[in-house]
Amino acid sequence: MLYTFIENFFISTIASSISKTGSAPLELWRIQRQNSFIPNSTILDVIKKEGIRYLWKGNAVNLIRGIPQYSITYSLFRQFDDKINNKLISGIISGSISIGIIYPLETTRTYLSLQTNKNKYKGIIDVLRNTPIKNIYNGFSTSLVGFGIFSGLLFSFQDHLNTNYPNLPFNGGLASIGALTISYPTDLVRRRLQLQNFDTTVPKYNGNIDAIKKIWKQERWIGFYRGLLPNYLKSFAQWSIHFYVLQNFHSFIEKSKRSL
């Protein structure tokens, strides 16, 4: 059991590294569109003021955050699904556990992505050292629910597509589009709560309910879907690559085992 967990963790680590690095500029664009009130939060601003390589700013912490998050999610999902044989529930449980473990890095990634020329923080350690614990965990409960739902739907949709359309190389991307469409408002609310006290331009919210009420009052339903287009593009690219690499590595390892 432990060996299987480690094997799945290793495979998902490789898949996460490749998919996240490849889709990093789209991830930056997504976070910018969700929080367009932050100064200099456009791709053109980043290129003009910081340079093209800064389209990958925040990617280091995104890898440090994302690799354990998605590797834990995938490894736990395989374990739970073997026992309860329900991909939706297995995905919800594993997704909630993983985001709960790495959440401080999730907030750190958001801060580093939305600053300009390191005008607020020098890096990961600086954020963690100088940000109060309360601020680090802003939006935590929303993330537990939101990422759990996203993970459960992602694995369920991906299994359905693989069963009915096994030859499509981008089933993971299509599954992420479906999961994202349903769970996206939780991601936006979480991000807004994370940014409390980050910048004076950020709207002030007093918790989840207050955030939902104010976003609805000021922006209506479209406010909950700001940044959805870049998120679609990012997720389609990331999860297409992610599941493609997962499947190919699993096939490679199984063939290697049989040849021994």
CSV table of C-alpha atoms in Angstrom, one decimal:
chain,number,residue,atom,x,y,z
A,1,MET,CA,0.0,0.0,0.0
A,2,LEU,CA,2.8,2.4,1.0
A,3,TYR,CA,4.8,1.5,-2.2
A,4,THR,CA,1.7,2.2,-4.4
A,5,PHE,CA,1.2,5.6,-2.7
A,6,ILE,CA,4.9,6.5,-3.3
A,7,GLU,CA,4.7,5.3,-6.9
A,8,ASN,CA,1.6,7.4,-7.6
A,9,PHE,CA,3.2,10.4,-5.8
A,10,PHE,CA,6.3,10.1,-7.9
A,11,ILE,CA,4.3,9.9,-11.2
A,12,SER,CA,2.1,12.8,-10.3
A,13,THR,CA,5.2,14.9,-9.3
A,14,ILE,CA,6.6,14.6,-12.8
A,15,ALA,CA,3.2,15.3,-14.4
A,16,SER,CA,2.6,18.4,-12.2
A,17,SER,CA,6.1,19.8,-12.9
A,18,ILE,CA,5.7,19.6,-16.6
A,19,SER,CA,2.1,20.8,-16.8
A,20,LYS,CA,2.4,23.7,-14.4
A,21,THR,CA,5.6,25.1,-15.9
A,22,GLY,CA,4.1,24.9,-19.4
A,23,SER,CA,0.9,26.7,-18.4
A,24,ALA,CA,2.5,29.3,-16.0
A,25,PRO,CA,1.9,32.4,-18.1
A,26,LEU,CA,-1.8,31.4,-18.4
A,27,GLU,CA,-2.0,30.9,-14.6
A,28,LEU,CA,-0.6,34.4,-14.1
A,29,TRP,CA,-3.1,35.8,-16.5
A,30,ARG,CA,-5.9,34.0,-14.6
A,31,ILE,CA,-4.9,35.5,-11.3
A,32,GLN,CA,-4.6,38.9,-12.8
A,33,ARG,CA,-8.1,38.8,-14.3
A,34,GLN,CA,-9.6,37.7,-11.1
A,35,ASN,CA,-8.1,40.7,-9.3
A,36,SER,CA,-7.9,43.4,-12.0
A,37,PHE,CA,-8.1,46.1,-9.3
A,38,ILE,CA,-4.5,45.4,-8.4
A,39,PRO,CA,-2.1,47.9,-10.0
A,40,ASN,CA,-0.1,46.7,-13.0
A,41,SER,CA,-2.1,43.5,-13.2
A,42,THR,CA,-2.0,42.8,-16.9
A,43,ILE,CA,0.3,40.6,-19.0
A,44,LEU,CA,1.4,43.7,-21.0
A,45,ASP,CA,2.3,45.5,-17.7
A,46,VAL,CA,4.4,42.5,-16.6
A,47,ILE,CA,6.3,42.4,-19.9
A,48,LYS,CA,6.8,46.1,-20.0
A,49,LYS,CA,7.8,46.7,-16.4
A,50,GLU,CA,9.5,43.4,-15.5
A,51,GLY,CA,10.4,41.5,-18.7
A,52,ILE,CA,9.1,38.3,-20.4
A,53,ARG,CA,10.7,35.9,-18.0
A,54,TYR,CA,8.4,37.4,-15.3
A,55,LEU,CA,5.5,35.8,-17.0
A,56,TRP,CA,6.7,32.8,-14.9
A,57,LYS,CA,6.9,34.8,-11.7
A,58,GLY,CA,5.3,32.9,-8.9
A,59,ASN,CA,6.0,29.6,-10.7
A,60,ALA,CA,8.7,28.5,-8.3
A,61,VAL,CA,6.2,28.7,-5.4
A,62,ASN,CA,3.5,27.3,-7.6
A,63,LEU,CA,5.7,24.2,-8.2
A,64,ILE,CA,6.6,24.0,-4.5
A,65,ARG,CA,2.9,24.3,-3.7
A,66,GLY,CA,1.4,22.4,-6.7
A,67,ILE,CA,3.6,19.4,-6.8
A,68,PRO,CA,2.8,18.2,-3.3
A,69,GLN,CA,-0.8,19.3,-3.6
A,70,TYR,CA,-1.6,17.5,-6.8
A,71,SER,CA,0.7,14.5,-5.9
A,72,ILE,CA,-1.1,14.1,-2.5
A,73,THR,CA,-4.5,14.5,-4.2
A,74,TYR,CA,-3.7,11.9,-6.9
A,75,SER,CA,-2.1,9.4,-4.5
A,76,LEU,CA,-4.9,9.7,-1.9
A,77,PHE,CA,-7.5,9.5,-4.7
A,78,ARG,CA,-6.1,6.2,-5.9
A,79,GLN,CA,-6.1,4.8,-2.4
A,80,PHE,CA,-9.7,6.0,-1.6
A,81,ASP,CA,-11.1,4.9,-4.9
A,82,ASP,CA,-9.7,1.4,-4.5
A,83,LYS,CA,-11.7,1.1,-1.3
A,84,ILE,CA,-14.9,2.9,-1.9
A,85,ASN,CA,-15.0,2.9,-5.7
A,86,ASN,CA,-16.6,6.3,-6.0
A,87,LYS,CA,-14.5,8.8,-7.9
A,88,LEU,CA,-16.6,11.8,-7.0
A,89,ILE,CA,-16.3,11.2,-3.2
A,90,SER,CA,-12.7,10.0,-3.4
A,91,GLY,CA,-11.8,13.2,-5.3
A,92,ILE,CA,-13.6,15.5,-2.9
A,93,ILE,CA,-11.9,13.9,0.1
A,94,SER,CA,-8.4,13.8,-1.4
A,95,GLY,CA,-8.7,17.3,-2.8
A,96,SER,CA,-9.8,18.8,0.5
A,97,ILE,CA,-7.0,17.1,2.4
A,98,SER,CA,-4.3,18.2,0.0
A,99,ILE,CA,-5.3,21.9,-0.1
A,100,GLY,CA,-5.6,21.9,3.7
A,101,ILE,CA,-1.9,20.7,4.0
A,102,ILE,CA,-0.4,23.2,1.6
A,103,TYR,CA,-2.7,26.3,2.0
A,104,PRO,CA,0.0,28.7,3.2
A,105,LEU,CA,1.9,28.2,0.0
A,106,GLU,CA,-1.3,28.8,-2.0
A,107,THR,CA,-1.6,32.3,-0.4
A,108,THR,CA,2.1,32.9,-0.9
A,109,ARG,CA,1.8,32.1,-4.6
A,110,THR,CA,-1.1,34.6,-5.0
A,111,TYR,CA,0.9,37.4,-3.3
A,112,LEU,CA,4.1,36.8,-5.3
A,113,SER,CA,2.1,36.7,-8.6
A,114,LEU,CA,0.4,40.0,-8.0
A,115,GLN,CA,3.3,42.1,-6.8
A,116,THR,CA,5.4,44.2,-9.3
A,117,ASN,CA,9.2,44.1,-9.3
A,118,LYS,CA,9.2,42.5,-5.8
A,119,ASN,CA,7.7,45.7,-4.3
A,120,LYS,CA,6.2,43.9,-1.4
A,121,TYR,CA,8.0,40.6,-0.8
A,122,LYS,CA,11.4,39.2,-1.8
A,123,GLY,CA,10.3,35.6,-2.0
A,124,ILE,CA,8.5,32.7,-0.3
A,125,ILE,CA,10.3,32.9,3.0
A,126,ASP,CA,9.7,36.7,3.2
A,127,VAL,CA,5.9,36.2,2.7
A,128,LEU,CA,5.7,33.5,5.3
A,129,ARG,CA,7.8,35.4,7.8
A,130,ASN,CA,6.1,38.8,7.5
A,131,THR,CA,2.4,37.8,7.0
A,132,PRO,CA,0.3,37.1,10.0
A,133,ILE,CA,-1.1,33.6,10.3
A,134,LYS,CA,-4.6,34.9,10.1
A,135,ASN,CA,-3.9,36.5,6.7
A,136,ILE,CA,-2.1,33.5,5.4
A,137,TYR,CA,-5.3,31.4,6.1
A,138,ASN,CA,-7.8,33.9,4.6
A,139,GLY,CA,-10.2,32.0,2.4
A,140,PHE,CA,-9.2,28.6,3.9
A,141,SER,CA,-12.7,27.2,4.4
A,142,THR,CA,-13.7,28.3,0.9
A,143,SER,CA,-10.7,26.4,-0.5
A,144,LEU,CA,-11.5,23.2,1.4
A,145,VAL,CA,-15.0,23.2,-0.2
A,146,GLY,CA,-14.0,24.5,-3.6
A,147,PHE,CA,-10.9,22.4,-4.3
A,148,GLY,CA,-12.6,19.3,-3.0
A,149,ILE,CA,-15.5,19.8,-5.4
A,150,PHE,CA,-13.1,20.6,-8.3
A,151,SER,CA,-11.1,17.5,-7.6
A,152,GLY,CA,-14.1,15.2,-7.3
A,153,LEU,CA,-15.6,16.5,-10.5
A,154,LEU,CA,-12.3,16.4,-12.3
A,155,PHE,CA,-11.7,12.7,-11.6
A,156,SER,CA,-15.3,11.8,-12.3
A,157,PHE,CA,-15.5,13.6,-15.7
A,158,GLN,CA,-12.1,12.4,-16.7
A,159,ASP,CA,-13.0,8.8,-16.0
A,160,HIS,CA,-16.3,9.2,-17.9
A,161,LEU,CA,-14.4,10.6,-20.9
A,162,ASN,CA,-11.8,7.9,-20.8
A,163,THR,CA,-14.4,5.2,-20.8
A,164,ASN,CA,-16.4,6.7,-23.7
A,165,TYR,CA,-13.7,8.4,-25.7
A,166,PRO,CA,-10.5,6.5,-24.8
A,167,ASN,CA,-8.5,7.8,-27.8
A,168,LEU,CA,-8.8,11.5,-27.1
A,169,PRO,CA,-5.4,12.9,-25.9
A,170,PHE,CA,-7.0,15.9,-24.1
A,171,ASN,CA,-9.6,14.2,-21.9
A,172,GLY,CA,-8.0,15.7,-18.9
A,173,GLY,CA,-8.4,19.2,-20.3
A,174,LEU,CA,-12.1,18.7,-21.2
A,175,ALA,CA,-12.7,17.3,-17.7
A,176,SER,CA,-11.1,20.3,-16.1
A,177,ILE,CA,-13.4,22.6,-18.1
A,178,GLY,CA,-16.5,20.9,-16.7
A,179,ALA,CA,-15.2,20.8,-13.1
A,180,LEU,CA,-14.1,24.4,-13.3
A,181,THR,CA,-17.4,25.7,-14.7
A,182,ILE,CA,-19.1,24.4,-11.5
A,183,SER,CA,-16.5,25.2,-8.9
A,184,TYR,CA,-15.1,28.5,-10.2
A,185,PRO,CA,-17.0,30.9,-8.0
A,186,THR,CA,-15.4,29.3,-4.9
A,187,ASP,CA,-11.9,30.0,-6.4
A,188,LEU,CA,-12.7,33.6,-7.0
A,189,VAL,CA,-14.1,34.2,-3.5
A,190,ARG,CA,-11.1,32.4,-2.0
A,191,ARG,CA,-8.7,34.6,-4.0
A,192,ARG,CA,-10.4,37.8,-2.9
A,193,LEU,CA,-10.3,36.7,0.7
A,194,GLN,CA,-6.6,35.8,0.4
A,195,LEU,CA,-5.8,39.3,-0.7
A,196,GLN,CA,-7.3,41.1,2.3
A,197,ASN,CA,-4.6,43.4,3.7
A,198,PHE,CA,-2.4,42.8,0.6
A,199,ASP,CA,-3.1,46.1,-1.1
A,200,THR,CA,-5.4,49.1,-0.5
A,201,THR,CA,-7.1,48.6,-3.8
A,202,VAL,CA,-8.6,45.2,-2.7
A,203,PRO,CA,-12.3,45.4,-1.7
A,204,LYS,CA,-12.8,44.7,2.0
A,205,TYR,CA,-14.7,41.6,3.0
A,206,ASN,CA,-15.6,40.2,6.4
A,207,GLY,CA,-15.6,36.5,5.6
A,208,ASN,CA,-17.2,34.3,3.0
A,209,ILE,CA,-20.8,35.4,3.3
A,210,ASP,CA,-19.9,39.1,3.3
A,211,ALA,CA,-17.7,38.5,0.2
A,212,ILE,CA,-20.5,36.7,-1.7
A,213,LYS,CA,-23.0,39.4,-0.8
A,214,LYS,CA,-20.7,42.3,-1.8
A,215,ILE,CA,-19.6,40.7,-5.1
A,216,TRP,CA,-23.2,40.0,-6.0
A,217,LYS,CA,-24.3,43.6,-5.1
A,218,GLN,CA,-21.4,45.3,-6.9
A,219,GLU,CA,-20.7,43.0,-9.8
A,220,ARG,CA,-23.7,40.6,-10.1
A,221,TRP,CA,-23.3,37.0,-11.3
A,222,ILE,CA,-20.5,37.9,-13.7
A,223,GLY,CA,-18.4,39.0,-10.8
A,224,PHE,CA,-18.1,35.4,-9.7
A,225,TYR,CA,-16.7,34.4,-13.1
A,226,ARG,CA,-14.0,37.0,-13.6
A,227,GLY,CA,-11.0,35.5,-15.1
A,228,LEU,CA,-12.9,32.4,-16.3
A,229,LEU,CA,-11.6,32.5,-19.9
A,230,PRO,CA,-7.9,32.5,-19.0
A,231,ASN,CA,-8.7,29.9,-16.4
A,232,TYR,CA,-10.3,27.7,-19.1
A,233,LEU,CA,-7.2,28.1,-21.3
A,234,LYS,CA,-4.8,27.4,-18.4
A,235,SER,CA,-6.7,24.4,-17.1
A,236,PHE,CA,-7.2,22.9,-20.5
A,237,ALA,CA,-3.5,23.1,-21.2
A,238,GLN,CA,-2.4,22.0,-17.7
A,239,TRP,CA,-4.7,19.1,-17.2
A,240,SER,CA,-4.4,17.8,-20.8
A,241,ILE,CA,-0.6,17.6,-20.3
A,242,HIS,CA,-1.0,16.4,-16.7
A,243,PHE,CA,-3.3,13.4,-17.4
A,244,TYR,CA,-1.4,12.5,-20.6
A,245,VAL,CA,1.9,12.3,-18.7
A,246,LEU,CA,0.2,10.3,-15.9
A,247,GLN,CA,-1.2,7.8,-18.3
A,248,ASN,CA,2.0,7.3,-20.2
A,249,PHE,CA,4.1,7.0,-17.1
A,250,HIS,CA,1.7,4.4,-15.7
A,251,SER,CA,1.9,2.4,-18.9
A,252,PHE,CA,5.7,2.7,-18.9
A,253,ILE,CA,6.0,1.5,-15.3
A,254,GLU,CA,3.5,-1.4,-15.9
A,255,LYS,CA,5.5,-2.6,-18.9
A,256,SER,CA,8.7,-2.3,-17.0
A,257,LYS,CA,7.2,-4.5,-14.2
A,258,ARG,CA,6.1,-7.1,-16.6
A,259,SER,CA,9.5,-7.3,-18.3
A,260,LEU,CA,11.3,-8.0,-15.0
